PDB file of C-alpha atoms in Angstrom:
ATOM      1  CA  MET V   1       0.040  -0.252  -0.035  1.00  0.00           C
ATOM      2  CA  ASN V   2       1.307   3.840  -0.853  1.00  0.00           C
ATOM      3  CA  GLN V   3       2.935   5.204   2.550  1.00  0.00           C
ATOM      4  CA  ASN V   4       1.302   8.468   2.280  1.00  0.00           C
ATOM      5  CA  THR V   5      -2.012   6.875   1.436  1.00  0.00           C
ATOM      6  CA  LYS V   6      -3.781   6.271   4.918  1.00  0.00           C
ATOM      7  CA  PRO V   7      -5.717   3.223   4.978  1.00  0.00           C
ATOM      8  CA  VAL V   8      -9.407   2.138   5.831  1.00  0.00           C
ATOM      9  CA  VAL V   9      -9.304   0.273   9.261  1.00  0.00           C
ATOM     10  CA  THR V  10     -12.100  -0.813  10.923  1.00  0.00           C
ATOM     11  CA  VAL V  11     -12.569  -2.045  14.708  1.00  0.00           C
ATOM     12  CA  LEU V  12     -14.681  -4.815  15.530  1.00  0.00           C
ATOM     13  CA  THR V  13     -15.980  -5.350  19.488  1.00  0.00           C
ATOM     14  CA  ALA V  14     -17.612  -6.854  21.494  1.00  0.00           C
ATOM     15  CA  PRO V  15     -21.508  -4.825  21.915  1.00  0.00           C
ATOM     16  CA  GLY V  16     -21.115  -2.686  24.529  1.00  0.00           C
ATOM     17  CA  GLU V  17     -17.793  -2.576  24.937  1.00  0.00           C
ATOM     18  CA  GLN V  18     -16.063   0.343  25.359  1.00  0.00           C
ATOM     19  CA  GLU V  19     -13.481   2.185  22.680  1.00  0.00           C
ATOM     20  CA  PRO V  20      -9.897   0.419  23.703  1.00  0.00           C
ATOM     21  CA  PRO V  21      -7.042   3.071  24.394  1.00  0.00           C
ATOM     22  CA  GLY V  22      -5.108   4.410  22.012  1.00  0.00           C
ATOM     23  CA  MET V  23      -7.308   4.698  18.926  1.00  0.00           C
ATOM     24  CA  ASP V  24      -6.349   8.367  18.737  1.00  0.00           C
ATOM     25  CA  ALA V  25      -3.013   6.406  17.607  1.00  0.00           C
ATOM     26  CA  LEU V  26      -4.728   4.860  15.230  1.00  0.00           C
ATOM     27  CA  ARG V  27      -7.181   7.725  13.872  1.00  0.00           C
ATOM     28  CA  ALA V  28      -3.170   9.759  13.391  1.00  0.00           C
ATOM     29  CA  ARG V  29      -2.710   6.650  11.028  1.00  0.00           C
ATOM     30  CA  ALA V  30      -6.039   5.650   9.317  1.00  0.00           C
ATOM     31  CA  GLU V  31      -9.979   6.250   8.525  1.00  0.00           C
ATOM     32  CA  VAL V  32     -10.860   4.495  11.364  1.00  0.00           C
ATOM     33  CA  ARG V  33     -14.880   2.684  11.851  1.00  0.00           C
ATOM     34  CA  PHE V  34     -16.737   0.487  14.534  1.00  0.00           C
ATOM     35  CA  ALA V  35     -18.393  -2.616  14.205  1.00  0.00           C
ATOM     36  CA  TRP V  36     -19.854  -4.755  16.867  1.00  0.00           C
ATOM     37  CA  ASP V  37     -22.197  -6.719  14.962  1.00  0.00           C
ATOM     38  CA  GLU V  38     -23.328  -7.854  11.644  1.00  0.00           C
ATOM     39  CA  ALA V  39     -25.259  -5.108  10.717  1.00  0.00           C
ATOM     40  CA  THR V  40     -22.788  -2.371  11.867  1.00  0.00           C
ATOM     41  CA  LEU V  41     -20.342  -4.088   9.969  1.00  0.00           C
ATOM     42  CA  ASN V  42     -22.538  -4.537   6.637  1.00  0.00           C
ATOM     43  CA  ASN V  43     -22.114  -0.762   7.376  1.00  0.00           C
ATOM     44  CA  THR V  44     -18.562  -0.948   7.948  1.00  0.00           C
ATOM     45  CA  LEU V  45     -16.845  -3.267   5.818  1.00  0.00           C
ATOM     46  CA  PRO V  46     -17.161  -2.085   2.752  1.00  0.00           C
ATOM     47  CA  GLY V  47     -14.457  -0.232   1.627  1.00  0.00           C
ATOM     48  CA  THR V  48     -12.228  -1.225   4.601  1.00  0.00           C
ATOM     49  CA  ASN V  49      -8.381  -2.126   4.114  1.00  0.00           C
ATOM     50  CA  VAL V  50      -7.369  -3.832   7.582  1.00  0.00           C
ATOM     51  CA  MET V  51      -9.573  -5.037  10.422  1.00  0.00           C
ATOM     52  CA  MET V  52      -9.198  -5.081  13.969  1.00  0.00           C
ATOM     53  CA  VAL V  53     -10.719  -7.310  16.081  1.00  0.00           C
ATOM     54  CA  THR V  54     -10.709  -7.011  19.722  1.00  0.00           C
ATOM     55  CA  ASP V  55     -14.168  -9.525  20.219  1.00  0.00           C
ATOM     56  CA  PHE V  56     -12.628 -12.553  20.486  1.00  0.00           C
ATOM     57  CA  ARG V  57     -15.870 -14.588  20.817  1.00  0.00           C
ATOM     58  CA  THR V  58     -17.554 -12.522  17.450  1.00  0.00           C
ATOM     59  CA  GLU V  59     -19.419 -14.718  15.060  1.00  0.00           C
ATOM     60  CA  ALA V  60     -20.720 -11.363  13.211  1.00  0.00           C
ATOM     61  CA  LEU V  61     -17.462 -11.224  10.572  1.00  0.00           C
ATOM     62  CA  ALA V  62     -18.333 -14.724   9.640  1.00  0.00           C
ATOM     63  CA  ALA V  63     -22.452 -13.384   8.531  1.00  0.00           C
ATOM     64  CA  ALA V  64     -20.672  -9.741   7.066  1.00  0.00           C
ATOM     65  CA  TRP V  65     -18.393 -11.452   4.840  1.00  0.00           C
ATOM     66  CA  PRO V  66     -19.294 -10.845   1.841  1.00  0.00           C
ATOM     67  CA  SER V  67     -19.435  -7.038   2.006  1.00  0.00           C
ATOM     68  CA  ALA V  68     -15.280  -6.998   2.643  1.00  0.00           C
ATOM     69  CA  ASP V  69     -15.205  -6.186  -0.723  1.00  0.00           C
ATOM     70  CA  ARG V  70     -11.373  -4.829  -0.465  1.00  0.00           C
ATOM     71  CA  LEU V  71     -10.040  -6.346   2.927  1.00  0.00           C
ATOM     72  CA  GLU V  72      -6.367  -7.487   3.043  1.00  0.00           C
ATOM     73  CA  TRP V  73      -5.552  -8.078   6.971  1.00  0.00           C
ATOM     74  CA  ILE V  74      -7.386  -8.839   9.721  1.00  0.00           C
ATOM     75  CA  HIS V  75      -5.696  -8.408  13.543  1.00  0.00           C
ATOM     76  CA  ALA V  76      -7.063 -10.629  15.657  1.00  0.00           C
ATOM     77  CA  THR V  77      -6.226  -8.488  19.896  1.00  0.00           C
ATOM     78  CA  SER V  78      -5.884 -12.359  21.338  1.00  0.00           C
ATOM     79  CA  ALA V  79      -3.952 -15.120  21.058  1.00  0.00           C
ATOM     80  CA  GLY V  80      -6.669 -17.993  20.226  1.00  0.00           C
ATOM     81  CA  VAL V  81      -8.170 -17.348  16.654  1.00  0.00           C
ATOM     82  CA  ASP V  82     -10.835 -19.805  16.665  1.00  0.00           C
ATOM     83  CA  ALA V  83     -13.599 -17.388  15.962  1.00  0.00           C
ATOM     84  CA  LEU V  84     -12.008 -15.885  13.030  1.00  0.00           C
ATOM     85  CA  MET V  85     -11.626 -20.034  11.203  1.00  0.00           C
ATOM     86  CA  PHE V  86     -14.337 -20.265   9.084  1.00  0.00           C
ATOM     87  CA  PRO V  87     -14.320 -21.808   5.771  1.00  0.00           C
ATOM     88  CA  ALA V  88     -14.211 -18.574   3.487  1.00  0.00           C
ATOM     89  CA  LEU V  89     -11.239 -16.364   5.289  1.00  0.00           C
ATOM     90  CA  ILE V  90      -9.008 -19.609   5.402  1.00  0.00           C
ATOM     91  CA  ASP V  91      -9.028 -20.418   2.039  1.00  0.00           C
ATOM     92  CA  GLY V  92      -9.255 -16.627   1.159  1.00  0.00           C
ATOM     93  CA  ASP V  93      -6.516 -14.401   1.108  1.00  0.00           C
ATOM     94  CA  VAL V  94      -6.912 -12.437   3.458  1.00  0.00           C
ATOM     95  CA  THR V  95      -3.961 -12.158   6.354  1.00  0.00           C
ATOM     96  CA  VAL V  96      -4.773 -13.104   9.937  1.00  0.00           C
ATOM     97  CA  THR V  97      -2.175 -11.551  12.323  1.00  0.00           C
ATOM     98  CA  ASN V  98      -2.980 -12.686  16.557  1.00  0.00           C
ATOM     99  CA  ALA V  99      -1.012 -10.521  19.837  1.00  0.00           C
ATOM    100  CA  ARG V 100       0.852 -13.451  20.275  1.00  0.00           C
ATOM    101  CA  GLY V 101       3.423 -12.161  23.658  1.00  0.00           C
ATOM    102  CA  ILE V 102       1.599 -10.006  25.055  1.00  0.00           C
ATOM    103  CA  PHE V 103       0.483 -12.384  26.895  1.00  0.00           C
ATOM    104  CA  ASP V 104       2.599 -15.128  27.739  1.00  0.00           C
ATOM    105  CA  ARG V 105       4.594 -13.608  30.715  1.00  0.00           C
ATOM    106  CA  THR V 106       1.528 -12.902  32.797  1.00  0.00           C
ATOM    107  CA  ILE V 107      -0.449 -16.504  31.912  1.00  0.00           C
ATOM    108  CA  ALA V 108       2.505 -18.399  33.075  1.00  0.00           C
ATOM    109  CA  GLU V 109       2.567 -15.888  36.062  1.00  0.00           C
ATOM    110  CA  TYR V 110      -1.009 -17.559  37.099  1.00  0.00           C
ATOM    111  CA  VAL V 111       0.336 -20.821  36.637  1.00  0.00           C
ATOM    112  CA  LEU V 112       2.943 -20.990  38.258  1.00  0.00           C
ATOM    113  CA  CYS V 113       0.348 -19.662  41.132  1.00  0.00           C
ATOM    114  CA  THR V 114      -1.724 -22.017  40.698  1.00  0.00           C
ATOM    115  CA  ILE V 115       0.139 -25.210  40.500  1.00  0.00           C
ATOM    116  CA  LEU V 116       1.618 -23.165  44.212  1.00  0.00           C
ATOM    117  CA  MET V 117      -1.304 -22.542  45.438  1.00  0.00           C
ATOM    118  CA  PHE V 118      -2.329 -26.267  45.027  1.00  0.00           C
ATOM    119  CA  ALA V 119       1.214 -27.690  46.432  1.00  0.00           C
ATOM    120  CA  LYS V 120       1.023 -25.021  49.046  1.00  0.00           C
ATOM    121  CA  ASP V 121      -2.846 -25.736  50.077  1.00  0.00           C
ATOM    122  CA  PHE V 122      -3.619 -22.409  49.801  1.00  0.00           C
ATOM    123  CA  PRO V 123      -7.814 -23.181  48.743  1.00  0.00           C
ATOM    124  CA  GLY V 124      -7.789 -24.744  51.706  1.00  0.00           C
ATOM    125  CA  SER V 125      -5.920 -22.092  54.218  1.00  0.00           C
ATOM    126  CA  MET V 126      -8.143 -19.587  52.558  1.00  0.00           C
ATOM    127  CA  ARG V 127     -11.580 -21.710  53.922  1.00  0.00           C
ATOM    128  CA  LEU V 128      -9.667 -22.318  57.491  1.00  0.00           C
ATOM    129  CA  GLN V 129      -9.466 -18.506  57.561  1.00  0.00           C
ATOM    130  CA  ALA V 130     -13.015 -18.224  56.476  1.00  0.00           C
ATOM    131  CA  ARG V 131     -13.920 -19.486  59.280  1.00  0.00           C
ATOM    132  CA  HIS V 132     -11.642 -18.830  61.830  1.00  0.00           C
ATOM    133  CA  GLU V 133     -10.202 -22.009  62.454  1.00  0.00           C
ATOM    134  CA  TRP V 134      -6.369 -22.664  63.303  1.00  0.00           C
ATOM    135  CA  LYS V 135      -5.744 -26.034  61.807  1.00  0.00           C
ATOM    136  CA  HIS V 136      -1.523 -27.004  61.357  1.00  0.00           C
ATOM    137  CA  ARG V 137      -1.158 -29.729  58.779  1.00  0.00           C
ATOM    138  CA  ASP V 138       1.461 -30.988  55.968  1.00  0.00           C
ATOM    139  CA  THR V 139       1.741 -29.692  52.236  1.00  0.00           C
ATOM    140  CA  GLU V 140       3.971 -30.992  49.304  1.00  0.00           C
ATOM    141  CA  ARG V 141       7.110 -29.508  47.782  1.00  0.00           C
ATOM    142  CA  ALA V 142       6.837 -28.189  45.096  1.00  0.00           C
ATOM    143  CA  GLU V 143      10.593 -29.071  43.394  1.00  0.00           C
ATOM    144  CA  GLY V 144      10.815 -32.239  41.189  1.00  0.00           C
ATOM    145  CA  GLN V 145       7.378 -32.141  40.545  1.00  0.00           C
ATOM    146  CA  GLN V 146       6.753 -32.741  36.484  1.00  0.00           C
ATOM    147  CA  VAL V 147       5.064 -30.993  34.539  1.00  0.00           C
ATOM    148  CA  LEU V 148       3.472 -31.265  31.563  1.00  0.00           C
ATOM    149  CA  ILE V 149       2.272 -28.341  29.022  1.00  0.00           C
ATOM    150  CA  VAL V 150       0.252 -29.087  26.634  1.00  0.00           C
ATOM    151  CA  GLY V 151       0.634 -26.343  23.703  1.00  0.00           C
ATOM    152  CA  ALA V 152       4.560 -25.747  23.432  1.00  0.00           C
ATOM    153  CA  GLY V 153       4.165 -22.385  21.238  1.00  0.00           C
ATOM    154  CA  SER V 154       5.250 -19.253  23.420  1.00  0.00           C
ATOM    155  CA  ILE V 155       3.077 -19.149  26.145  1.00  0.00           C
ATOM    156  CA  GLY V 156       3.942 -22.657  26.294  1.00  0.00           C
ATOM    157  CA  GLY V 157       7.337 -21.550  26.476  1.00  0.00           C
ATOM    158  CA  GLN V 158       7.045 -19.112  28.871  1.00  0.00           C
ATOM    159  CA  ILE V 159       5.795 -21.057  31.304  1.00  0.00           C
ATOM    160  CA  ALA V 160       7.868 -23.321  31.195  1.00  0.00           C
ATOM    161  CA  ARG V 161      10.696 -21.068  31.824  1.00  0.00           C
ATOM    162  CA  LEU V 162       8.874 -20.137  35.056  1.00  0.00           C
ATOM    163  CA  CYS V 163       8.744 -23.403  36.363  1.00  0.00           C
ATOM    164  CA  LYS V 164      12.609 -24.445  35.741  1.00  0.00           C
ATOM    165  CA  ALA V 165      13.419 -21.046  37.447  1.00  0.00           C
ATOM    166  CA  VAL V 166      11.497 -22.638  41.174  1.00  0.00           C
ATOM    167  CA  GLY V 167      12.814 -26.291  40.598  1.00  0.00           C
ATOM    168  CA  LEU V 168       9.630 -28.157  38.590  1.00  0.00           C
ATOM    169  CA  LYS V 169       9.950 -30.344  35.636  1.00  0.00           C
ATOM    170  CA  PRO V 170       8.223 -29.187  32.236  1.00  0.00           C
ATOM    171  CA  HIS V 171       7.527 -31.463  29.382  1.00  0.00           C
ATOM    172  CA  GLY V 172       5.673 -30.537  26.920  1.00  0.00           C
ATOM    173  CA  ILE V 173       3.241 -31.773  23.985  1.00  0.00           C
ATOM    174  CA  ALA V 174       3.586 -29.976  20.671  1.00  0.00           C
ATOM    175  CA  ARG V 175       2.567 -31.195  16.869  1.00  0.00           C
ATOM    176  CA  LYS V 176       6.296 -32.706  16.587  1.00  0.00           C
ATOM    177  CA  PRO V 177       8.826 -34.122  19.078  1.00  0.00           C
ATOM    178  CA  ARG V 178      12.324 -31.015  19.007  1.00  0.00           C
ATOM    179  CA  GLN V 179      14.931 -29.745  20.503  1.00  0.00           C
ATOM    180  CA  ASP V 180      13.715 -26.981  23.069  1.00  0.00           C
ATOM    181  CA  ASP V 181      16.005 -26.007  26.156  1.00  0.00           C
ATOM    182  CA  ASP V 182      13.083 -24.094  28.054  1.00  0.00           C
ATOM    183  CA  PHE V 183      11.487 -27.461  28.332  1.00  0.00           C
ATOM    184  CA  VAL V 184      13.453 -30.608  29.274  1.00  0.00           C
ATOM    185  CA  ALA V 185      11.649 -31.668  26.281  1.00  0.00           C
ATOM    186  CA  VAL V 186       9.118 -31.774  23.779  1.00  0.00           C
ATOM    187  CA  HIS V 187       7.059 -34.223  22.801  1.00  0.00           C
ATOM    188  CA  GLY V 188       4.648 -35.300  19.743  1.00  0.00           C
ATOM    189  CA  ASN V 189       1.345 -35.181  20.071  1.00  0.00           C
ATOM    190  CA  ASP V 190       1.479 -39.040  19.895  1.00  0.00           C
ATOM    191  CA  ASP V 191       2.678 -39.126  23.163  1.00  0.00           C
ATOM    192  CA  LEU V 192       0.466 -37.173  25.144  1.00  0.00           C
ATOM    193  CA  THR V 193      -1.454 -39.869  26.626  1.00  0.00           C
ATOM    194  CA  GLU V 194       2.193 -41.424  27.655  1.00  0.00           C
ATOM    195  CA  GLN V 195       3.217 -38.315  29.291  1.00  0.00           C
ATOM    196  CA  LEU V 196      -0.516 -37.395  31.063  1.00  0.00           C
ATOM    197  CA  GLY V 197       0.389 -40.624  33.274  1.00  0.00           C
ATOM    198  CA  LEU V 198       3.844 -39.449  34.179  1.00  0.00           C
ATOM    199  CA  ALA V 199       2.784 -35.808  34.910  1.00  0.00           C
ATOM    200  CA  ASP V 200       1.972 -34.035  38.314  1.00  0.00           C
ATOM    201  CA  TYR V 201       0.151 -30.925  36.554  1.00  0.00           C
ATOM    202  CA  VAL V 202      -1.031 -30.865  33.219  1.00  0.00           C
ATOM    203  CA  VAL V 203      -0.964 -27.277  31.549  1.00  0.00           C
ATOM    204  CA  ILE V 204      -3.425 -26.613  28.402  1.00  0.00           C
ATOM    205  CA  ALA V 205      -1.909 -23.918  26.737  1.00  0.00           C
ATOM    206  CA  ALA V 206      -3.394 -25.179  23.193  1.00  0.00           C
ATOM    207  CA  PRO V 207      -5.351 -23.104  21.058  1.00  0.00           C
ATOM    208  CA  LEU V 208      -9.088 -24.993  19.768  1.00  0.00           C
ATOM    209  CA  THR V 209      -8.336 -26.131  16.666  1.00  0.00           C
ATOM    210  CA  PRO V 210     -11.052 -28.723  15.501  1.00  0.00           C
ATOM    211  CA  GLN V 211      -8.056 -31.095  16.343  1.00  0.00           C
ATOM    212  CA  THR V 212      -7.918 -30.434  20.323  1.00  0.00           C
ATOM    213  CA  GLU V 213     -11.767 -29.839  21.012  1.00  0.00           C
ATOM    214  CA  GLY V 214     -12.764 -32.204  23.595  1.00  0.00           C
ATOM    215  CA  LEU V 215      -8.968 -32.892  23.462  1.00  0.00           C
ATOM    216  CA  PHE V 216     -10.150 -33.635  26.868  1.00  0.00           C
ATOM    217  CA  ASN V 217     -12.553 -36.252  28.090  1.00  0.00           C
ATOM    218  CA  ALA V 218     -12.761 -39.624  30.019  1.00  0.00           C
ATOM    219  CA  LYS V 219     -10.140 -41.063  27.972  1.00  0.00           C
ATOM    220  CA  ALA V 220      -7.631 -38.729  29.006  1.00  0.00           C
ATOM    221  CA  PHE V 221      -8.808 -38.032  32.385  1.00  0.00           C
ATOM    222  CA  LYS V 222      -7.850 -41.890  33.344  1.00  0.00           C
ATOM    223  CA  SER V 223      -4.852 -42.009  32.005  1.00  0.00           C
ATOM    224  CA  MET V 224      -3.859 -39.196  34.143  1.00  0.00           C
ATOM    225  CA  ARG V 225      -2.514 -39.447  37.843  1.00  0.00           C
ATOM    226  CA  ASN V 226      -5.209 -39.481  40.841  1.00  0.00           C
ATOM    227  CA  SER V 227      -2.712 -37.284  42.448  1.00  0.00           C
ATOM    228  CA  ALA V 228      -2.406 -34.848  39.609  1.00  0.00           C
ATOM    229  CA  ARG V 229      -4.094 -31.485  38.558  1.00  0.00           C
ATOM    230  CA  LEU V 230      -5.123 -29.900  35.866  1.00  0.00           C
ATOM    231  CA  ILE V 231      -4.764 -26.379  34.844  1.00  0.00           C
ATOM    232  CA  ASN V 232      -7.147 -24.633  31.258  1.00  0.00           C
ATOM    233  CA  ILE V 233      -6.012 -21.561  30.751  1.00  0.00           C
ATOM    234  CA  GLY V 234      -6.297 -22.154  26.892  1.00  0.00           C
ATOM    235  CA  ARG V 235      -9.743 -22.926  25.401  1.00  0.00           C
ATOM    236  CA  GLY V 236     -12.653 -23.586  27.566  1.00  0.00           C
ATOM    237  CA  PRO V 237     -14.079 -26.631  24.581  1.00  0.00           C
ATOM    238  CA  VAL V 238     -10.509 -28.419  24.683  1.00  0.00           C
ATOM    239  CA  VAL V 239     -12.164 -29.404  28.193  1.00  0.00           C
ATOM    240  CA  LYS V 240     -15.053 -32.234  27.999  1.00  0.00           C
ATOM    241  CA  THR V 241     -16.674 -29.908  30.927  1.00  0.00           C
ATOM    242  CA  ASP V 242     -19.071 -32.646  32.680  1.00  0.00           C
ATOM    243  CA  ASP V 243     -16.212 -35.546  32.275  1.00  0.00           C
ATOM    244  CA  LEU V 244     -13.853 -32.821  34.372  1.00  0.00           C
ATOM    245  CA  ILE V 245     -16.715 -33.531  36.993  1.00  0.00           C
ATOM    246  CA  ASP V 246     -16.741 -36.878  36.737  1.00  0.00           C
ATOM    247  CA  ALA V 247     -13.392 -36.846  37.607  1.00  0.00           C
ATOM    248  CA  LEU V 248     -12.722 -34.543  40.112  1.00  0.00           C
ATOM    249  CA  LYS V 249     -15.323 -36.491  41.822  1.00  0.00           C
ATOM    250  CA  SER V 250     -14.706 -39.875  41.834  1.00  0.00           C
ATOM    251  CA  GLY V 251     -10.769 -38.704  42.667  1.00  0.00           C
ATOM    252  CA  GLU V 252      -9.104 -39.941  38.941  1.00  0.00           C
ATOM    253  CA  ILE V 253      -7.504 -36.561  39.350  1.00  0.00           C
ATOM    254  CA  ALA V 254      -6.735 -34.317  42.240  1.00  0.00           C
ATOM    255  CA  GLY V 255      -8.359 -31.425  41.685  1.00  0.00           C
ATOM    256  CA  ALA V 256      -8.735 -28.207  38.025  1.00  0.00           C
ATOM    257  CA  ALA V 257      -7.404 -24.976  37.845  1.00  0.00           C
ATOM    258  CA  LEU V 258     -10.045 -23.074  35.479  1.00  0.00           C
ATOM    259  CA  ASP V 259      -9.410 -19.537  33.859  1.00  0.00           C
ATOM    260  CA  VAL V 260     -11.386 -20.457  30.209  1.00  0.00           C
ATOM    261  CA  PHE V 261     -15.083 -22.960  30.602  1.00  0.00           C
ATOM    262  CA  GLU V 262     -17.157 -24.728  27.734  1.00  0.00           C
ATOM    263  CA  GLU V 263     -19.739 -21.985  28.736  1.00  0.00           C
ATOM    264  CA  GLU V 264     -19.001 -17.824  29.463  1.00  0.00           C
ATOM    265  CA  PRO V 265     -20.084 -17.204  31.933  1.00  0.00           C
ATOM    266  CA  LEU V 266     -20.582 -19.874  33.621  1.00  0.00           C
ATOM    267  CA  PRO V 267     -24.196 -19.782  35.649  1.00  0.00           C
ATOM    268  CA  ALA V 268     -24.406 -19.400  39.321  1.00  0.00           C
ATOM    269  CA  ASP V 269     -25.311 -22.727  40.332  1.00  0.00           C
ATOM    270  CA  HIS V 270     -23.131 -24.396  38.110  1.00  0.00           C
ATOM    271  CA  PRO V 271     -21.329 -27.269  39.867  1.00  0.00           C
ATOM    272  CA  LEU V 272     -17.849 -26.235  39.605  1.00  0.00           C
ATOM    273  CA  TRP V 273     -18.012 -23.036  41.803  1.00  0.00           C
ATOM    274  CA  ASP V 274     -18.867 -25.724  45.138  1.00  0.00           C
ATOM    275  CA  MET V 275     -16.257 -28.086  44.174  1.00  0.00           C
ATOM    276  CA  GLU V 276     -13.482 -27.607  47.067  1.00  0.00           C
ATOM    277  CA  ASN V 277     -10.446 -29.387  44.954  1.00  0.00           C
ATOM    278  CA  VAL V 278     -11.446 -26.472  41.738  1.00  0.00           C
ATOM    279  CA  ILE V 279      -9.356 -23.250  41.946  1.00  0.00           C
ATOM    280  CA  MET V 280     -11.930 -21.085  39.075  1.00  0.00           C
ATOM    281  CA  THR V 281     -10.886 -17.256  37.492  1.00  0.00           C
ATOM    282  CA  ALA V 282     -13.400 -15.099  35.093  1.00  0.00           C
ATOM    283  CA  HIS V 283     -11.401 -15.791  32.580  1.00  0.00           C
ATOM    284  CA  MET V 284      -8.244 -13.481  33.267  1.00  0.00           C
ATOM    285  CA  SER V 285      -5.042 -15.728  34.065  1.00  0.00           C
ATOM    286  CA  GLY V 286      -3.128 -13.335  31.240  1.00  0.00           C
ATOM    287  CA  ASP V 287      -5.000  -9.944  31.628  1.00  0.00           C
ATOM    288  CA  PHE V 288      -2.737  -7.196  33.510  1.00  0.00           C
ATOM    289  CA  ILE V 289      -3.327  -3.551  34.287  1.00  0.00           C
ATOM    290  CA  GLY V 290      -2.815  -1.789  30.677  1.00  0.00           C
ATOM    291  CA  TRP V 291      -3.137  -4.732  28.454  1.00  0.00           C
ATOM    292  CA  LYS V 292      -5.356  -2.997  26.722  1.00  0.00           C
ATOM    293  CA  ARG V 293      -2.890  -0.650  25.588  1.00  0.00           C
ATOM    294  CA  ALA V 294      -0.512  -2.873  25.096  1.00  0.00           C
ATOM    295  CA  LEU V 295      -3.059  -4.731  22.233  1.00  0.00           C
ATOM    296  CA  THR V 296      -3.585  -1.915  20.530  1.00  0.00           C
ATOM    297  CA  ASP V 297       0.243  -0.583  20.491  1.00  0.00           C
ATOM    298  CA  GLN V 298       1.173  -4.160  19.557  1.00  0.00           C
ATOM    299  CA  PHE V 299      -1.318  -3.213  16.497  1.00  0.00           C
ATOM    300  CA  LEU V 300      -0.102   0.166  15.534  1.00  0.00           C
ATOM    301  CA  ASP V 301       3.618  -1.782  15.775  1.00  0.00           C
ATOM    302  CA  ASN V 302       2.634  -4.078  12.789  1.00  0.00           C
ATOM    303  CA  LEU V 303       0.099  -1.074  10.733  1.00  0.00           C
ATOM    304  CA  ASP V 304       3.416   1.036  10.426  1.00  0.00           C
ATOM    305  CA  ARG V 305       5.161  -2.209   9.774  1.00  0.00           C
ATOM    306  CA  TRP V 306       1.902  -3.005   6.696  1.00  0.00           C
ATOM    307  CA  GLN V 307       2.110   0.420   5.402  1.00  0.00           C
ATOM    308  CA  LYS V 308       6.045   0.421   4.664  1.00  0.00           C
ATOM    309  CA  GLY V 309       5.223  -3.274   2.945  1.00  0.00           C
ATOM    310  CA  GLN V 310       7.320  -5.390   5.285  1.00  0.00           C
ATOM    311  CA  GLU V 311       6.584  -8.243   6.866  1.00  0.00           C
ATOM    312  CA  ARG V 312       3.918  -8.184   9.673  1.00  0.00           C
ATOM    313  CA  PHE V 313       4.887 -10.450  13.113  1.00  0.00           C
ATOM    314  CA  ASN V 314       2.388 -12.975  14.192  1.00  0.00           C
ATOM    315  CA  LEU V 315       1.570 -14.087  11.029  1.00  0.00           C
ATOM    316  CA  VAL V 316      -1.701 -17.308  11.109  1.00  0.00           C
ATOM    317  CA  ASP V 317      -0.853 -20.032   9.400  1.00  0.00           C
ATOM    318  CA  LYS V 318      -4.767 -20.387   8.952  1.00  0.00           C
ATOM    319  CA  LYS V 319      -5.328 -24.052   8.404  1.00  0.00           C
ATOM    320  CA  LEU V 320      -3.694 -24.620  11.442  1.00  0.00           C
ATOM    321  CA  GLY V 321      -5.534 -21.406  13.503  1.00  0.00           C
ATOM    322  CA  TYR V 322      -2.690 -20.543  15.286  1.00  0.00           C
ATOM    323  CA  ALA V 323       0.799 -18.351  14.484  1.00  0.00           C
ATOM    324  CA  SER V 324       3.694 -21.210  14.143  1.00  0.00           C
ATOM    325  CA  LYS V 325       6.586 -19.064  14.448  1.00  0.00           C
TER     326      LYS V 325
END
């Protein structure tokens, strides 16, 4: 694109969501339009060159896709791009980038926190505190425990680095085995069942794709140790919730820390709320103070590259459904 020509950028937000921070900086570079559903997209997409998508659950883009007559590039301000992977986009020429790198460290901190909370039984201590009950007990050592990180990409690598720093032993699962200094070893997908039986903590850091949807089901939980804990910071539908509840109730696994769910928000009467071996948060493991502006700044950096004809970073392999490098 001509460096002196202002592109048209449509920002797709969730209905009712506030304008992302940093839009004045975007307006200095582009003609900015806003949409939040199929109807507004049908109005804004004609003539749009670039989209910035902040609604990672959107179905509106697929519905309004015929209106995209000049679209060259979509940037998702999330690590997961599963909502964008509809056939017309996958098969077409429009490129997709994501927010890889923004949330890696904070998600890794969350994972390490939940591992230590389980090892030191902080959920139990907090329940005792609420009852004003003094009860001494012994807790586990985290050092030397094996952590299996399912999804050995950018986020998985950062989780592995923090785990290693405190003496945990991180193993990874990826499409293919590889050498990676962040991990003790990275195993291929075919080794998942075997590795599940060796891990003290299993961390789901994989994107949602047709291959990972429902991957953690009754069979997977039967493969895990009875003392193992599951941590999901990836996508909710990777886990079959009913199977997880059965595994937690029966003692097939010892606990779970969940930041994402098949159904969000989780209904107030859902059984997971009252399970003492479950730690839950509201899809916030990566969100830090200032994260929304950081996402805009990342997009602006990539927009500058695009306007100058340079290679953009965080390009998503649309067939795989994630940024592969």
